[in-house]
Every structure is written in C-alpha cells, then in structure tokens.
Short mmCIF file of C-alpha atoms and ligand atoms in Angstrom, two decimals:
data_model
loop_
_atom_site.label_atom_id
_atom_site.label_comp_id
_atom_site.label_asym_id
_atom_site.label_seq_id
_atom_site.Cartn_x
_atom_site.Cartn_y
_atom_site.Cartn_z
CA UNK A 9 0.00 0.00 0.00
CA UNK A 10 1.36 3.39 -0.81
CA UNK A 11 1.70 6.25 1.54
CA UNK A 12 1.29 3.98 4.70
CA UNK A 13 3.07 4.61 8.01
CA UNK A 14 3.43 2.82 11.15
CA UNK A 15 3.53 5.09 13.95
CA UNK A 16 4.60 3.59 17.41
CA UNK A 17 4.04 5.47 20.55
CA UNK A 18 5.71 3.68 23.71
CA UNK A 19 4.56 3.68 27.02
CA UNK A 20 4.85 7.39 28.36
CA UNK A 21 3.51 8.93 25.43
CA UNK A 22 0.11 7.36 26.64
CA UNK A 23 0.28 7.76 30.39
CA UNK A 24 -2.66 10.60 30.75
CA UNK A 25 -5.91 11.76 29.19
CA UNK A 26 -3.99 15.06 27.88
CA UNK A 27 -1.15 12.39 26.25
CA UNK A 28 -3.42 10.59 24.50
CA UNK A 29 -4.97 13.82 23.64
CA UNK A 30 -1.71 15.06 21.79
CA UNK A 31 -1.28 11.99 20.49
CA UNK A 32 -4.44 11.88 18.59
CA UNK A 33 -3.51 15.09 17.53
CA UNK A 34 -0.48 14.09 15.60
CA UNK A 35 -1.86 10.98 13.72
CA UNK A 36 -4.32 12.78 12.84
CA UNK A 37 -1.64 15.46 11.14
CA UNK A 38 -0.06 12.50 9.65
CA UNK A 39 -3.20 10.87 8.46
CA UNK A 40 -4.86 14.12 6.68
CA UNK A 41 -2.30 12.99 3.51
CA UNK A 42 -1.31 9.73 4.67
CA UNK A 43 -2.47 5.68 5.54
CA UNK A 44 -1.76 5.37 9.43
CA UNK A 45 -1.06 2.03 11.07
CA UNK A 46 -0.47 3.30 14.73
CA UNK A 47 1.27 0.73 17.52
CA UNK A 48 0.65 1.76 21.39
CA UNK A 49 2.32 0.51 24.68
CA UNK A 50 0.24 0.39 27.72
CA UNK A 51 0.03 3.83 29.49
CA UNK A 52 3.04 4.71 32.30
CA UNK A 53 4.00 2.14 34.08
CA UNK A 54 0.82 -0.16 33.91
CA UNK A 55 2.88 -3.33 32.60
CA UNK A 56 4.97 -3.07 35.82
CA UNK A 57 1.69 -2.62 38.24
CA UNK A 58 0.21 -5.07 36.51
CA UNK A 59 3.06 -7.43 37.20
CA UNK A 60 3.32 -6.32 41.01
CA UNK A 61 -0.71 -7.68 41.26
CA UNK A 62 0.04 -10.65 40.01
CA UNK A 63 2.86 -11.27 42.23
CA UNK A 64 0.94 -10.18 45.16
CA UNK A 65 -1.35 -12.79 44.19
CA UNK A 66 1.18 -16.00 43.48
CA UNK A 67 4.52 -15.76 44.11
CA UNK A 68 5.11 -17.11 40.40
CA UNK A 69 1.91 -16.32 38.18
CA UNK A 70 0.82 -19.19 36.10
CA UNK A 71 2.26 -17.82 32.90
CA UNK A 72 -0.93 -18.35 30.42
CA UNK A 73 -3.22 -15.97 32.88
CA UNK A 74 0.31 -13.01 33.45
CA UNK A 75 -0.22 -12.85 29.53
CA UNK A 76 -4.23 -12.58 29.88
CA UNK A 77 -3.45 -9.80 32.64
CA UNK A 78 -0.52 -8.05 31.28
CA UNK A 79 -2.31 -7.74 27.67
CA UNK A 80 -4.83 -5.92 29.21
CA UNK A 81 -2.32 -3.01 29.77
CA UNK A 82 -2.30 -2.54 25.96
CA UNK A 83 -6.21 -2.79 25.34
CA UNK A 84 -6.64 0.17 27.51
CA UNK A 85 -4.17 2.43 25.43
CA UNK A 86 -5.89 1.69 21.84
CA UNK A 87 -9.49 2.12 23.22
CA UNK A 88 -8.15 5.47 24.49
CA UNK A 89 -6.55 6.71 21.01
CA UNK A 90 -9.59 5.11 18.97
CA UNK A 91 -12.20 7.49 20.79
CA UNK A 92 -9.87 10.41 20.89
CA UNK A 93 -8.99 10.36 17.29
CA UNK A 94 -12.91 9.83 16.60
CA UNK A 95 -13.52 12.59 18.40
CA UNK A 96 -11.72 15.30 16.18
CA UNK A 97 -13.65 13.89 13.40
CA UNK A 98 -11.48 10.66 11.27
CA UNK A 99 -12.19 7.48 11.70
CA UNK A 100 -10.42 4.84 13.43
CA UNK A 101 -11.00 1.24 14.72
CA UNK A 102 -8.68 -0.75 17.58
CA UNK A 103 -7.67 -3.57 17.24
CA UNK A 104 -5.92 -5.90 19.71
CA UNK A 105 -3.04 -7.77 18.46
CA UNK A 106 -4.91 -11.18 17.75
CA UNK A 107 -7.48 -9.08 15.48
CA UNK A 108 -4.71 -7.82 13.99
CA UNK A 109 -3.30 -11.10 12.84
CA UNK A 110 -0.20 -11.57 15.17
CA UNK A 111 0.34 -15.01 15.35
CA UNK A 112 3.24 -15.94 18.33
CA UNK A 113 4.38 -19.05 19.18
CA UNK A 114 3.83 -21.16 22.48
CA UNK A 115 6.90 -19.61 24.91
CA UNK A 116 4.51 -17.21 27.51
CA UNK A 117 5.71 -13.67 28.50
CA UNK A 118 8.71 -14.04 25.76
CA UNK A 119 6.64 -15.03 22.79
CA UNK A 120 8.16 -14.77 19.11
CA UNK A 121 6.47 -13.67 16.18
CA UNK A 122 5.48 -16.57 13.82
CA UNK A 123 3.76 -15.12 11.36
CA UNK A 124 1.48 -11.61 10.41
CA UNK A 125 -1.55 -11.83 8.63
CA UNK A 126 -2.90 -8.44 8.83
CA UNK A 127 -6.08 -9.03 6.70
CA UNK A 128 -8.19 -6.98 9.36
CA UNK A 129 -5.76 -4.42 9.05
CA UNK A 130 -6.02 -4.21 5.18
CA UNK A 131 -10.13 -4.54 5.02
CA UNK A 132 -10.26 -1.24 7.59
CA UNK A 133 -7.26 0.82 6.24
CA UNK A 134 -9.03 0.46 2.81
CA UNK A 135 -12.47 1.68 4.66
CA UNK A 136 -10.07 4.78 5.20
CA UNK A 137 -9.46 4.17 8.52
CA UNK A 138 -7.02 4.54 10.95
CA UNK A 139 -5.62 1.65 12.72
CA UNK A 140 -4.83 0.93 15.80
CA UNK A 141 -3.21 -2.01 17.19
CA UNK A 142 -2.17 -3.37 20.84
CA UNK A 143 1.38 -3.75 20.96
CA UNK A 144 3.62 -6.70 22.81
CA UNK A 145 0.67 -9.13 21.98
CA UNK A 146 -0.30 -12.06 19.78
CA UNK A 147 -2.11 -15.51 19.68
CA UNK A 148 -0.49 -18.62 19.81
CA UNK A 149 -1.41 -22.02 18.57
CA UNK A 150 -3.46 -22.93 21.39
CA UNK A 151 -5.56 -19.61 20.72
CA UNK A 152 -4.17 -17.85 23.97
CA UNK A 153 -2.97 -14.54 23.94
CA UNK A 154 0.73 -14.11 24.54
CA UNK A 155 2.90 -11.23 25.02
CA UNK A 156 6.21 -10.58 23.18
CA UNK A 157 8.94 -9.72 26.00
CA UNK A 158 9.10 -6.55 27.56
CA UNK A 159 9.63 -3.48 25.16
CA UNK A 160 8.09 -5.69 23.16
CA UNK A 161 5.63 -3.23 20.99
CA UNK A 162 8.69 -2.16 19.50
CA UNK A 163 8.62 -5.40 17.80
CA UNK A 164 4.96 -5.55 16.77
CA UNK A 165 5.79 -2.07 14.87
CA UNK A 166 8.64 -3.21 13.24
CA UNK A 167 7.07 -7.00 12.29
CA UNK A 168 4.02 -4.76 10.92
CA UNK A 169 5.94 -2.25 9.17
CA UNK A 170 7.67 -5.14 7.48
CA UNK A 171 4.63 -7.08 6.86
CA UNK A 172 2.60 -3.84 5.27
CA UNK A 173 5.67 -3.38 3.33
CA UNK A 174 5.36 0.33 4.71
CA UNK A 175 7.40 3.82 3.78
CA UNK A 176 8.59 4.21 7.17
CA UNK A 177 8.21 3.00 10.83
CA UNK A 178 8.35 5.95 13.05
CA UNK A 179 9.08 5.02 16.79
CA UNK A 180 7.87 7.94 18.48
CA UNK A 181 8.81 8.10 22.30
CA UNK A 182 10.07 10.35 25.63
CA UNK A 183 13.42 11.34 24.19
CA UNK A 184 14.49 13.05 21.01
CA UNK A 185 16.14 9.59 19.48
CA UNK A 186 18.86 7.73 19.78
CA UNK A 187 21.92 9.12 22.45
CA UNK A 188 25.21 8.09 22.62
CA UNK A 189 24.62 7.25 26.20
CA UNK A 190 21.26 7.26 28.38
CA UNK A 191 20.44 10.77 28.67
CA UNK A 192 19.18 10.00 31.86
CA UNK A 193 22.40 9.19 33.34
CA UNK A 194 24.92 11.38 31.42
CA UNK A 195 23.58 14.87 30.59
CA UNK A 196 25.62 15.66 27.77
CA UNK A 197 24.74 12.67 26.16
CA UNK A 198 24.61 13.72 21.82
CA UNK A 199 21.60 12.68 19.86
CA UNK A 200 23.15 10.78 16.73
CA UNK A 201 21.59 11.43 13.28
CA UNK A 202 21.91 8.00 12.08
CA UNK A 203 23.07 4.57 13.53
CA UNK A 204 23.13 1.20 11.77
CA UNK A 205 21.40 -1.83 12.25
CA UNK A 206 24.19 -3.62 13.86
CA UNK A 207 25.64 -0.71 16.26
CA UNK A 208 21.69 -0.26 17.60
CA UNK A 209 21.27 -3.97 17.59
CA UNK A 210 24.21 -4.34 20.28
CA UNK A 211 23.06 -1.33 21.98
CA UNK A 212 19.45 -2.57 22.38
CA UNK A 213 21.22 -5.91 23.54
CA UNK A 214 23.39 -4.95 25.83
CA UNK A 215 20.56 -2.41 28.23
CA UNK A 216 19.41 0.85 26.22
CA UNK A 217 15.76 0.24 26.69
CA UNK A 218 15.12 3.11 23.71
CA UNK A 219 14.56 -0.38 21.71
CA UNK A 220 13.97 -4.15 22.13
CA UNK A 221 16.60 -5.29 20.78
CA UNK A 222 14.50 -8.26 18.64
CA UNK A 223 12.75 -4.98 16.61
CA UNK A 224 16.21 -4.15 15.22
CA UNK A 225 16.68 -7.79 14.27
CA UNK A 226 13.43 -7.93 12.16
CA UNK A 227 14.55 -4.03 10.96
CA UNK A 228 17.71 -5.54 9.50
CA UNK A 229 16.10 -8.83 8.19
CA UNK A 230 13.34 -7.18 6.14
CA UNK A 231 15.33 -3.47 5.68
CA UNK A 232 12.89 -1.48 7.49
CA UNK A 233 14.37 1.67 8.05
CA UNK A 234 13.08 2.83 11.87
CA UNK A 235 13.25 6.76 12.99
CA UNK A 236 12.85 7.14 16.50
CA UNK A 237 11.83 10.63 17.71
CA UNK A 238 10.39 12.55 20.40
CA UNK A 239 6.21 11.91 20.51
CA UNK A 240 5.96 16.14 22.41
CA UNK A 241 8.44 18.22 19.67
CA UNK A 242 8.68 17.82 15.68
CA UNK A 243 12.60 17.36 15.10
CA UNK A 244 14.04 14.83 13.92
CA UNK A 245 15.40 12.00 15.63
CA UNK A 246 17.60 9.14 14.79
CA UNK A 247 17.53 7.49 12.03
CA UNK A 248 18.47 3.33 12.13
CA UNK A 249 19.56 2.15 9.18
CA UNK A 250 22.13 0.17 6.87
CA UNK A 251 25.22 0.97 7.14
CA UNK A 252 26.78 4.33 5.63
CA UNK A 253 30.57 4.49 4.19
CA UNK A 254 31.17 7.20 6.91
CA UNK A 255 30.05 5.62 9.80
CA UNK A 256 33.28 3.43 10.62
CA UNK A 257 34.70 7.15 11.07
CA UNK A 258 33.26 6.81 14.74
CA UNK A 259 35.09 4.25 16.83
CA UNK A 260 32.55 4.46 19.73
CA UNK A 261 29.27 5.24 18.79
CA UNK A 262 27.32 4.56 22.32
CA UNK A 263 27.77 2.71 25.73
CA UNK A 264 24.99 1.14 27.73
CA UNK A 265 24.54 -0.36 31.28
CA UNK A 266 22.39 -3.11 31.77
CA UNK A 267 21.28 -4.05 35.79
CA UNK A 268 18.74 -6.53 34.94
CA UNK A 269 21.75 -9.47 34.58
CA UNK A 270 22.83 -11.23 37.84
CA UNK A 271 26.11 -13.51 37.85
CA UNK A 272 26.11 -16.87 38.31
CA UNK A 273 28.83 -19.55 38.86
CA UNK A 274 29.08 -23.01 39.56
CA UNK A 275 31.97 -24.16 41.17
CA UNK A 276 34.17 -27.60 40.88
CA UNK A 277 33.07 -28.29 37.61
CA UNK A 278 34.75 -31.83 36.38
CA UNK A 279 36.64 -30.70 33.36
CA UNK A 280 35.38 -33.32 30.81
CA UNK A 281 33.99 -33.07 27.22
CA UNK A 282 30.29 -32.00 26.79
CA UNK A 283 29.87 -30.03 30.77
CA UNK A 284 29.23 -27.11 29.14
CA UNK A 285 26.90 -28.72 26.97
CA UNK A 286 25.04 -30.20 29.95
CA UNK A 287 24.95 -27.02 31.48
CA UNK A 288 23.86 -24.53 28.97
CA UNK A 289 21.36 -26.59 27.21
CA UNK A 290 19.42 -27.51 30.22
CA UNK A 291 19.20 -23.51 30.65
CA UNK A 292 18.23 -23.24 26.90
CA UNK A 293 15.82 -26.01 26.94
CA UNK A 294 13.83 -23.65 29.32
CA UNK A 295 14.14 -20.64 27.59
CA UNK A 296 17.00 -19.03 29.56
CA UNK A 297 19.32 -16.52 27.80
CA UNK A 298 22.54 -16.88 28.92
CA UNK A 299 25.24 -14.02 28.23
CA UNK A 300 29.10 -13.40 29.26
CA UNK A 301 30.55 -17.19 29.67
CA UNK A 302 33.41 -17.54 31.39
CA UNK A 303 35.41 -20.75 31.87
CA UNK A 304 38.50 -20.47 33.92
CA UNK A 305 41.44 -22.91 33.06
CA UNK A 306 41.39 -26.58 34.52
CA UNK A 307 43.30 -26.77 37.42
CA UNK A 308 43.57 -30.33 38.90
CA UNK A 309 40.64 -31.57 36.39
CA UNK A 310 38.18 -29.17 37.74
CA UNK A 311 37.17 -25.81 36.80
CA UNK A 312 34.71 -23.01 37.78
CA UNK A 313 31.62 -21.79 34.70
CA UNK A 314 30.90 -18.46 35.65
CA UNK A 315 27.84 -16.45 33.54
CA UNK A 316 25.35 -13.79 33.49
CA UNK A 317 21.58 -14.32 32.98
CA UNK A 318 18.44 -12.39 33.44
CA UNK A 319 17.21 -11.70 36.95
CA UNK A 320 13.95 -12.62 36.06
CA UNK A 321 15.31 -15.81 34.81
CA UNK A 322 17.88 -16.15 38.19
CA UNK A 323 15.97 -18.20 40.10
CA UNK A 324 14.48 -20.91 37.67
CA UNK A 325 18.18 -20.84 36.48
CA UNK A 326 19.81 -21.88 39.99
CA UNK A 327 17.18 -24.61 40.48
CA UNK A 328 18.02 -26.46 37.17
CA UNK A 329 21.46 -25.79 37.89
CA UNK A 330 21.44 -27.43 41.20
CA UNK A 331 20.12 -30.22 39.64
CA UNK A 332 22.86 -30.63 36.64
CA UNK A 333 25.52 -30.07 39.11
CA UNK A 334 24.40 -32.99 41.25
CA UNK A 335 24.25 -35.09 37.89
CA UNK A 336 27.58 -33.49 36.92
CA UNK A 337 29.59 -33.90 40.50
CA UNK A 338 30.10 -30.15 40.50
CA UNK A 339 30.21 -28.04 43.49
CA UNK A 340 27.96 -25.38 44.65
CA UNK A 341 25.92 -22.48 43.08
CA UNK A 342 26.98 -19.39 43.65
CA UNK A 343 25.54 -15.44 42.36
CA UNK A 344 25.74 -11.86 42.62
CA UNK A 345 22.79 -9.82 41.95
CA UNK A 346 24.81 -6.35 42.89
CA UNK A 347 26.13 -6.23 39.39
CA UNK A 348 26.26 -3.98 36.29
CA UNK A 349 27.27 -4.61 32.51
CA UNK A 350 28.52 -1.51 31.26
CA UNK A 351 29.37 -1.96 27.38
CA UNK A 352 30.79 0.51 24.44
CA UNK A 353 29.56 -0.31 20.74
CA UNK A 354 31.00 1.37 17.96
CA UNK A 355 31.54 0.18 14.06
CA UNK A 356 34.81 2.07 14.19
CA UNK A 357 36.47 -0.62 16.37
CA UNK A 358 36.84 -2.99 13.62
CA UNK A 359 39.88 -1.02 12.45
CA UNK A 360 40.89 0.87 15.53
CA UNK A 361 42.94 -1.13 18.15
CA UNK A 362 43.08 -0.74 21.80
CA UNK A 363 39.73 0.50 22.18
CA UNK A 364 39.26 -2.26 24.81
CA UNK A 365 42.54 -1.48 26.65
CA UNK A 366 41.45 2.06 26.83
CA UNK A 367 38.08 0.70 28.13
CA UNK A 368 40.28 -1.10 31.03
CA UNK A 369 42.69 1.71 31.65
CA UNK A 370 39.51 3.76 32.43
CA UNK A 371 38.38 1.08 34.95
CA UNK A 372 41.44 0.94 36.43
CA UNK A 373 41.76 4.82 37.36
CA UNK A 374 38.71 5.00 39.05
CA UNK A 375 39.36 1.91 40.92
CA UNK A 376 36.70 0.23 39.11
CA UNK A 377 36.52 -3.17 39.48
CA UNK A 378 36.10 -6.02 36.32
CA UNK A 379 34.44 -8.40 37.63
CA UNK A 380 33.67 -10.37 33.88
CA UNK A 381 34.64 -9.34 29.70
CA UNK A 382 33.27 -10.00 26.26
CA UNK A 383 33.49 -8.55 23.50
CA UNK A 384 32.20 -8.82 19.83
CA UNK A 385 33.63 -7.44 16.58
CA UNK A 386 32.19 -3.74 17.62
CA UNK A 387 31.28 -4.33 21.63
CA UNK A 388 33.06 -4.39 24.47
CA UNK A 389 30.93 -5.58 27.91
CA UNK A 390 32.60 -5.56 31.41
CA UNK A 391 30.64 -6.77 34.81
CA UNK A 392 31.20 -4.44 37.48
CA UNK A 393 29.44 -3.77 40.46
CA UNK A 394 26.14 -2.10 40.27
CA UNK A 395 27.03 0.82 42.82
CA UNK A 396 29.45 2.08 39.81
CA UNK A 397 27.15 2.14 37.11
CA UNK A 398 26.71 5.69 37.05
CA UNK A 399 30.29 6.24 37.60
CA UNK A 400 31.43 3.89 34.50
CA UNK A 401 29.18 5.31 32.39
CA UNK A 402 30.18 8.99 32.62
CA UNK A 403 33.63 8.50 32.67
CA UNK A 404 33.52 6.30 29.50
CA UNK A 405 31.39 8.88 28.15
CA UNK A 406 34.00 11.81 28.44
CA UNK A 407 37.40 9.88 27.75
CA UNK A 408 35.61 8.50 24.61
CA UNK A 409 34.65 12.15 23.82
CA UNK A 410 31.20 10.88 22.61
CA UNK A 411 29.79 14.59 23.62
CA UNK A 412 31.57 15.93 20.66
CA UNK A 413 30.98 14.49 16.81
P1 ADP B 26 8.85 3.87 25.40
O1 ADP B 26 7.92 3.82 26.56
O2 ADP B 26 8.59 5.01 24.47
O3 ADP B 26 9.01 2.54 24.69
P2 ADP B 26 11.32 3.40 26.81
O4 ADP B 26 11.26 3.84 28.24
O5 ADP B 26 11.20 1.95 26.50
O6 ADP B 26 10.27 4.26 26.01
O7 ADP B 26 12.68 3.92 26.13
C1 ADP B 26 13.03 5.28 26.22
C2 ADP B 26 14.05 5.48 27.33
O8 ADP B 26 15.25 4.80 27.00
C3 ADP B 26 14.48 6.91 27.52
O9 ADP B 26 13.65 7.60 28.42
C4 ADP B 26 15.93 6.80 28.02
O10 ADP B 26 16.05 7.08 29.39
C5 ADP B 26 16.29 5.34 27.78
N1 ADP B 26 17.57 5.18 27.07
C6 ADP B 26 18.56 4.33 27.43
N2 ADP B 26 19.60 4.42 26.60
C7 ADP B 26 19.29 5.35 25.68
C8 ADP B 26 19.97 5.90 24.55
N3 ADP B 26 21.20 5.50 24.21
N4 ADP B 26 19.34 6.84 23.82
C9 ADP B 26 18.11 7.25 24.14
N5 ADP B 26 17.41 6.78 25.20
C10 ADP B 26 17.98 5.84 25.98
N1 LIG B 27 4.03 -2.56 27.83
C1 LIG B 27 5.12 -3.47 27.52
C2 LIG B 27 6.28 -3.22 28.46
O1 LIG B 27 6.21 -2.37 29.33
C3 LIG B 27 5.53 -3.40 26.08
C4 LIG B 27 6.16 -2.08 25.66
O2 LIG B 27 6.00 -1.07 26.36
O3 LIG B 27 6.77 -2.06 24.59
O4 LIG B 27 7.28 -3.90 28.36
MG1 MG B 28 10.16 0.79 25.04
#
C-alpha cells in the first residue's frame, strides 16, 4: 500500500488523558495525507503494576493468565486513542493484536512472532481508517494470547511495518532519538543522526531500553528503516539504518549499562567433554538466555563456569542448575545480583585497536573493578558492580569524547 506509516508510541507517550490527547492530535496530522497504522504501549507504568498484582497474588503467576493480565495493559491504550482520534472527526477502529493477525508461538511472557496476517488491518485501512493495534501481543497455537517480552511493541511495529511493506516505521517516544549514552544518566549525552542496524542492535542488547533489541533484528532482516523521535516536539530523531561508508569514522558510537543481569557460577566443575553442553542446554531447553561465559582454566581436572543471565530468569536458572551439578559432581551455586554490565559499541572498532585497553585503563583509574569481559567485533561488555554504574558510564562517556561528533 502506498503512503502507509506505522507510527509507534511507547509507554509514556500514553500515560494521561492530555497524552493521548496530543497523540491523537499528531496521527491525525499525519493521516490528513497519509495511511496510518499506529502501535501503542500500555500507558506509564501499567505493565509493571500489573506485574506487582500478580505477584501479590502467586509468588510465580501461572504464565498463560500473566499474559491474559498483562495484555490488558495494551487494550486500555488503543481504546483510548480510537475514541480520541474519533472525536476530532477521522475514523479509526482498535484492534488488539490477535485481530490484527499476530500469530506468536507457544513460549509465555517471551513469545516470538510466527507469522502476520494483517487481513483486518487491510479490510479497515481500505475503509479509510485509521488503525490501531495493541502492541507486545499475539495468539499462539493454542488460541491464547501471549505477550512478546518486555519493550516488546517495538517489535509488533517493526514486524508490521515489514509485513505492510510500509514507507517508514516511526518510533515515536520520551526522548528526542537515539543518544550516545542514556540521557538519563549522562547529561551531555549527543543525539546521533543515524546509527546502523548492527551498532543499535548491540546497543538494544546490551541495556538501552530506547529499543527491544529483537525490533532491530526484524529491521535488519526485512530493511525497514526505523526513525525514532520525540512523541511532544517535531525534530528529527535518529535514524536506524544500513550501514553508511562514513560511519566506521566513529570508533565508539554509544555505551549502555544493563542491571537486569545477575552472575552466576558453579563451582568444581569436572573438566570433561560436553559439561558445558550439559549445562547450557538444560538452561536453553527452558528458555534461559545466557550471556558473558566464562570458563577459567582446569586446574587439577576441575574448573569453575561463571555467567550472566536475566534476573527474572535467576531463580528458575539456579534450580536447574542445582540439579545438573548434582548429575555433573560439581560443586555449589553461587551469584551476585549487585552487578552492572557496562558496554561501548562502535563500528569504528573494527579497524581501531586498543579500544578495549582504553576501556580497562579507564576502569582501572577510578578503581573500578572487572568483575567479567566480552566482546564482539564492535562491543566491548565488562561486569562491574552495580554501585558504579553511574560512575562507569560517565567516565567512559568523556574519555571517549562521545559529547563531541
Ligand atoms: P517507550 O515507553 O517510548 O518505549 P522506553 O522507556 O522503553 O520508552 O525507552 C526510552 C528510554 O530509553 C528513555 O527515556 C531513556 O532514558 C532510555 N535510554 C537508554 N539508553 C538510551 C539511549 N542510548 N538513547 C536514548 N534513550 C535511551
Ligand atoms: N508494555 C510493555 C512493556 O512495558 C511493552 C512495551 O512497552 O513495549 O514492556
Ligand atoms: Mg520501550
């Protein structure tokens, strides 16, 4: 369809009557010459209430009935938009992400996209309508609704955008675009014009919530280019893209912290082949992401696995683990919630050297502590401890010079 836009407004856009209001204001702008898909996120912090009710209900949620709850965060923000856009006059129907063809798979509060088939959306946009559609939702085989992982209507903008084979996928939200670091933590944080695929990608990955990381994936996969921008001023933003011939110019293009992660380690592990097999694909078999792995060097046939995983995931993750150890003859369990990943992503560090020594140096001056590394061709993650987040991240952010272009 030509002329069609997906418009995604996140979470705070939506919190009040008078955001909604606004909102509603500028589809409509966008609509007068324009086809408008429009993606919402449950208002303010609703998916986090909604989460604390649960829990104050079961201590672990039956999974199915979080998704039933959680989904209903979502509902309330397209009902909203619908009747304030039909009250300045256009047309508009909600639609909740099952209506709108968003078919997930089986795996409850992390749910993958399967498959779009956004025939709803198609009949109403050609009844000249604007459409609006529950984010971080879809229906799985068994006909339940499940949600997509948190941050997740960045995804169901992106899938669409790709499905609707739209013009552009505008990802409108509290901050101007894309910064080199959270502007929340470092105030001279620069908004960058551009950023590729890959640089966002292991940006989103590694903690800056501005996108779920998945959304970039599909943004690469299907070439979708994605401007995030402020939802309350009309300047441009960032734009995500493919890479540009200039952009290896930058050797650091952004750092993130992530505190979500806790470290994990099991000690005594025998040192034979397929442990680490054992270990990690009991984890996987239950749908726990594991980042950072660390093996330290056999001494007298034994050695320690040390990793990173979720939080939410921590505690599922030490009961399997007990149980492979046992099977295994390994030693105890041991973690560390009080931790930080602080990371530095830039397409420039392909050709640039040292970048991670400089990284350490850093550290080391402030008496920072490295508790874990990894790095990727253009990332370099360290595990500190949490009470130096803020710390790491501003000093990175000056001796990198990432205020200046
Ligand atoms: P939404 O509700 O619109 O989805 P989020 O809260 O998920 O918004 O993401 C926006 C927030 O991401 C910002 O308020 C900002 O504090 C945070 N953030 C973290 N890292 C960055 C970054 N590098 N650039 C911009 N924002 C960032
Ligand atoms: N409401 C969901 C969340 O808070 C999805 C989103 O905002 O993208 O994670
Ligand atoms: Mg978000």
């Amino acid at each position: 369809m030509s002329n069609l836009f997906v418009m995604k407004f996140g979470g705070s856009s939506v919190a009040d009557s008078d955001k909604i209001k606004s909102v509603a204001e500028r589809i409509t702008k966008k609509a007068e010459k324009n086809r408008v898909v429009v993606v919402v996120s449950a208002p303010g912090d609703t998916t986090d209430d909604l989460i604390e009710k649960a829990r104050s209900i079961s201590r672990s949620p039956d999974p199915r009935e979080l998704d039933m709850l959680l989904a209903t965060g979502e509902m309330q923000s397209i009902a909203l938009l619908s009747m304030a856009i039909k009250s300045k006059g256009f047309d508009a129907i909600s639609l909740t992400g099952p209506q709108a063809g968003i078919y997930a798979d089986n795996v409850h509060t992390k749910a993958k996209i399967k498959k779009i088939r956004p025939v709803k959306i198609i009949q109403e946009l050609k009844k000249d309508k604007i459409v609006i559609v529950a984010g971080f939702q879809g229906i799985n085989p068994n006909d339940d609704i499940a949600t997509l992982g948190r941050g997740g209507s960045d995804l169901t903008a992106v899938a669409l955008a790709a499905a609707l084979k739209c013009r552009a996928c505008e990802i409108y939200t509290d901050v101007k675009g894309v910064y080199t670091a959270d502007p929340r933590v470092v105030r001279n944080a620069r908004k960058l014009n551009k950023i590729s695929y890959d640089e966002m990608l292991e940006l989103a990955g590694v903690g800056s919530q501005v996108m779920m990381a998945r959304s970039i994936e599909v943004a690469k996969k299907f070439n979708v280019t994605l401007h995030v921008r402020s939802t309350f001023s009309g300047e441009t933003g960032t734009i995500i893209t493919k890479e540009a011939s200039n952009m290896e110019d930058v050797v650091v293009s952004g750092i993130a912290y992530d505190k979500n992660e806790a470290k994990v380690s099991i000690c005594d592990v025998p040192d034979r082949p397929g442990i680490a097999a054992k270990i990690f694909g009991t984890l996987a078999k239950k749908n726990i992401n594991v980042d950072m792995i660390i093996q330290s060097a056999a001494r007298e046939r034994y050695n320690d696995v040390s990793f990173t995983v979720s939080k939410n995931d921590l505690k599922n993750a030490i009961l399997l683990l007990k149980s492979v150890a046992k099977r295994l003859g390994a030693g105890p369990i041991i973690f560390d919630k009080d931790v930080a990943k602080i990371s530095i992503v830039g397409i420039g560090m392909r050709s640039h050297p040292g970048i991670a020594a400089k990284m350490f140096r850093v550290f080391a001056e402030q008496g920072i502590n490295i508790h874990m590394i990894s790095t990727s061709e253009i990332k370099i993650s360290c595990i500190i401890s949490r009470k130096d987040t803020k710390k790491a991240v501003r000093i990175l952010h000056k001796k990198f010079n990432l205020s200046h272009t």
